[in-house]
Tab-separated table of C-alpha atoms in Angstrom:
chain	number	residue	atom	x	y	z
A	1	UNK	CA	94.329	112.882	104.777
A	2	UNK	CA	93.144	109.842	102.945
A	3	UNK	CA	92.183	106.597	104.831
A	4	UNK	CA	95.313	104.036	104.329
A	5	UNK	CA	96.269	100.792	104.382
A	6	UNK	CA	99.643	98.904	105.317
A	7	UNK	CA	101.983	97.165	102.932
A	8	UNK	CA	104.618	96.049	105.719
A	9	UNK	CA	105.346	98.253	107.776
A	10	UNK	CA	104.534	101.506	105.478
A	11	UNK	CA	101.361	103.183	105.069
A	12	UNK	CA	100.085	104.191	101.996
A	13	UNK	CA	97.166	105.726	100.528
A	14	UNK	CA	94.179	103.694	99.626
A	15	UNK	CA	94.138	105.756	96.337
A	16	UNK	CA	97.346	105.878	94.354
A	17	UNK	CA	98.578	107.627	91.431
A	18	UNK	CA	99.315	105.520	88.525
A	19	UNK	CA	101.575	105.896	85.769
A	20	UNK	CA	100.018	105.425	82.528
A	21	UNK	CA	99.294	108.914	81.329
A	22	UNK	CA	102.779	110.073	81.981
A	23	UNK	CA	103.927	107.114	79.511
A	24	UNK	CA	100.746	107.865	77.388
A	25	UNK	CA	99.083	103.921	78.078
A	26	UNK	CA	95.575	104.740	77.692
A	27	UNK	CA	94.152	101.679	76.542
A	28	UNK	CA	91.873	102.971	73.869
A	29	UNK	CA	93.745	104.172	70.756
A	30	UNK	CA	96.939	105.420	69.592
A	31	UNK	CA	96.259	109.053	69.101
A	32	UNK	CA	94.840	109.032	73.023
A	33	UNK	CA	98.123	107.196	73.732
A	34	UNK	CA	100.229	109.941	72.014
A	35	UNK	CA	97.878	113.180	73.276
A	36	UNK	CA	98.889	111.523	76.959
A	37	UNK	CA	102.290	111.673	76.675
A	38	UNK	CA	102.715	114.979	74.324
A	39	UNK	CA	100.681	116.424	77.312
A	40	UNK	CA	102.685	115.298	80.382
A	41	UNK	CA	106.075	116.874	79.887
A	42	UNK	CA	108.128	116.629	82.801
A	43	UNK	CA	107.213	119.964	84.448
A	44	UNK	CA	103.596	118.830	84.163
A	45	UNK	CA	104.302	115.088	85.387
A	46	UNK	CA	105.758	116.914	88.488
A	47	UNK	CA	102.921	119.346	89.263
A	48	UNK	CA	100.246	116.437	89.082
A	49	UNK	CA	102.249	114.747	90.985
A	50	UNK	CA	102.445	117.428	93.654
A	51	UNK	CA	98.623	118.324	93.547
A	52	UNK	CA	98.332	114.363	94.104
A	53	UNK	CA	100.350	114.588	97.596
A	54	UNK	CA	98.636	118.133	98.597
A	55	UNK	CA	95.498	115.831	98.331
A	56	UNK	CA	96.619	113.388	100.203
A	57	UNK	CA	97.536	110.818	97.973
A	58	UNK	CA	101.268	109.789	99.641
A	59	UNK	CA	102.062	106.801	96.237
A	60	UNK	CA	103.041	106.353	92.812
A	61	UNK	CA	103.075	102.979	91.135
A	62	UNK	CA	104.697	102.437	87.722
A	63	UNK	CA	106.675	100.173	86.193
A	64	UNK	CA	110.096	100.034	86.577
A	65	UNK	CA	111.095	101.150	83.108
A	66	UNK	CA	114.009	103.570	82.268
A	67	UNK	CA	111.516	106.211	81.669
A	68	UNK	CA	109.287	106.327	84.758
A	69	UNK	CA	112.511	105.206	86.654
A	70	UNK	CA	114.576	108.404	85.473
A	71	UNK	CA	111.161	110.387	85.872
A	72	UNK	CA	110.673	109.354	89.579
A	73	UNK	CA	114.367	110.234	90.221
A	74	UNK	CA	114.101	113.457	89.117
A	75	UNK	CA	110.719	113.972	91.059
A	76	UNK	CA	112.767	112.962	94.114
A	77	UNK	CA	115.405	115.327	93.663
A	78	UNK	CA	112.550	118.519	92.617
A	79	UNK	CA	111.139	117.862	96.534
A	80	UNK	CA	108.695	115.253	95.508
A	81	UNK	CA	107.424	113.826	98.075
A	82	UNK	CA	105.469	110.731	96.827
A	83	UNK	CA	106.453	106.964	97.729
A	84	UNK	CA	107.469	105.073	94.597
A	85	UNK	CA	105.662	101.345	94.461
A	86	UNK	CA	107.283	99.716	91.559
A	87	UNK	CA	105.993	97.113	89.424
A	88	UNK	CA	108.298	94.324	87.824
A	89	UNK	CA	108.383	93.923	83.876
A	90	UNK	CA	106.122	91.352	82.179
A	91	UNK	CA	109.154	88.816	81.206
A	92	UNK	CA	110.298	86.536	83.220
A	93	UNK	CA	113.538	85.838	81.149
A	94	UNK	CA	115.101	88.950	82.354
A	95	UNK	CA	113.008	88.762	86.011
A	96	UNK	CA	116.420	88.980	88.073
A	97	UNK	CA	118.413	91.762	85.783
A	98	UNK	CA	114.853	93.909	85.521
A	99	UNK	CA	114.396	93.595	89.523
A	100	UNK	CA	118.476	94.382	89.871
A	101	UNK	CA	117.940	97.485	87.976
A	102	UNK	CA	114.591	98.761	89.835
A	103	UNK	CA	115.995	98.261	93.292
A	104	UNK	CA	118.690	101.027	92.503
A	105	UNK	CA	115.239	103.347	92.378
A	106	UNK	CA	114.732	102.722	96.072
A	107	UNK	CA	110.865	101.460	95.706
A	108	UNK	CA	108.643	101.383	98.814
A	109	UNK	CA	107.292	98.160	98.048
A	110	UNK	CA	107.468	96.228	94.402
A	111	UNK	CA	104.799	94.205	92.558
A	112	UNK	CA	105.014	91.146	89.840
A	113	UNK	CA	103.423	92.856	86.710
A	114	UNK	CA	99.656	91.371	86.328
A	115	UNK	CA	100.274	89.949	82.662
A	116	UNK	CA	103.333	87.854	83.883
A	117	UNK	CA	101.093	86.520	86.920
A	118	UNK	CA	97.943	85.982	84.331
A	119	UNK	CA	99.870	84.319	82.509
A	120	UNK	CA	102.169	81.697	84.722
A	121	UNK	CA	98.070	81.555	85.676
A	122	UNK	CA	96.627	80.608	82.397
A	123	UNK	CA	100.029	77.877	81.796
A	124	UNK	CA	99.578	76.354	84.873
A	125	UNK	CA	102.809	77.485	86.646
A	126	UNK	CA	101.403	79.619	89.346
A	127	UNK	CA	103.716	78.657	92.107
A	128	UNK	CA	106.648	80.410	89.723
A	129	UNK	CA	105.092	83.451	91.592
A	130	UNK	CA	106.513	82.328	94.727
A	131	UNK	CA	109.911	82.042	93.586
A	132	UNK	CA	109.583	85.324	92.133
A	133	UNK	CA	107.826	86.929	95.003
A	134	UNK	CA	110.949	85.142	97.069
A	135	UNK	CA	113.394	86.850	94.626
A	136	UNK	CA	111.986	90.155	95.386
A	137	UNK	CA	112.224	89.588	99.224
A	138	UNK	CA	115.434	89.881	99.562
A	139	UNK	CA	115.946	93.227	99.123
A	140	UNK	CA	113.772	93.177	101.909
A	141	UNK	CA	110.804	95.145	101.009
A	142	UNK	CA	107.066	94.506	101.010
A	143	UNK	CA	105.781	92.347	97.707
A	144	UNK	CA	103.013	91.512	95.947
A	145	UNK	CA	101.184	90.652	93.131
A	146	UNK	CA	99.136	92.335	90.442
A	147	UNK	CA	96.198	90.045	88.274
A	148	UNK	CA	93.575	91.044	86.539
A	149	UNK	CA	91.950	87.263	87.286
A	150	UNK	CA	90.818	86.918	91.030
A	151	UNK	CA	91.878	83.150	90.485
A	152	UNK	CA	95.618	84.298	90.856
């Protein structure tokens, strides 16, 4: 087993499996991007999954989009036996009705996306992550928020 860490009262791996190459988000190029996802079909999203939880790895974190949503769904159904940590979406327009949506995936925990917290950062409105952090608590489940500056 890997060592882990609590968020609330669950216990999840200190290494998690992330979502990008099932939604082909490499972050170098556009061919990368579309080798990623013409590689993980769903049959091949689900065994990486499952050789991730033989190893010990007990999390997945994605956003909630339609896509991973449906995918993790499915996963759940096949046996999978991976906790899903969702991530909101990066606008805060639609904050609420995105969060509404995610919560019917049963998340173990869920995360403001780091480019909406960079940037309510960079405009000077970093205590909107507290109302949003207070939205998300009450569905009752653990919260928290992805940055990619240490500021926020």
């Amino acid at each position: 087993m890997l060592p882990t860490m609590k968020i609330g009262d669950i216990e999840v791996s200190r290494l998690i499996v992330g979502s990008n190459p099932f939604t082909g988000k490499s972050h170098l190029d556009s061919e990368t991007d579309a080798d990623m996802k013409n590689y993980f079909t769903e049959d091949r999203a689900f065994t990486m999954l499952d050789k991730c939880a033989n190893a010990g790895i007990n999390a997945v974190q994605s956003r909630g989009s339609m896509p991973m949503m449906g995918l993790i769904s499915r996963y759940r159904k096949a046996g999978g036996r991976l906790m899903w940590l969702a991530q909101t979406g990066k606008d805060i327009a639609t904050f609420e009705e995105e969060l509404d949506e995610l919560m019917k995936y049963n998340p173990a925990a869920v995360c403001i996306h780091g480019e909406l917290s960079d940037e309510l950062y960079l405009n000077g409105n970093i205590d909107a992550l507290g109302n949003l952090l207070d939205k998300i608590r009450r569905y009752n489940v653990p919260c928290g928020v992805c940055a990619h500056f240490p500021e926020v």
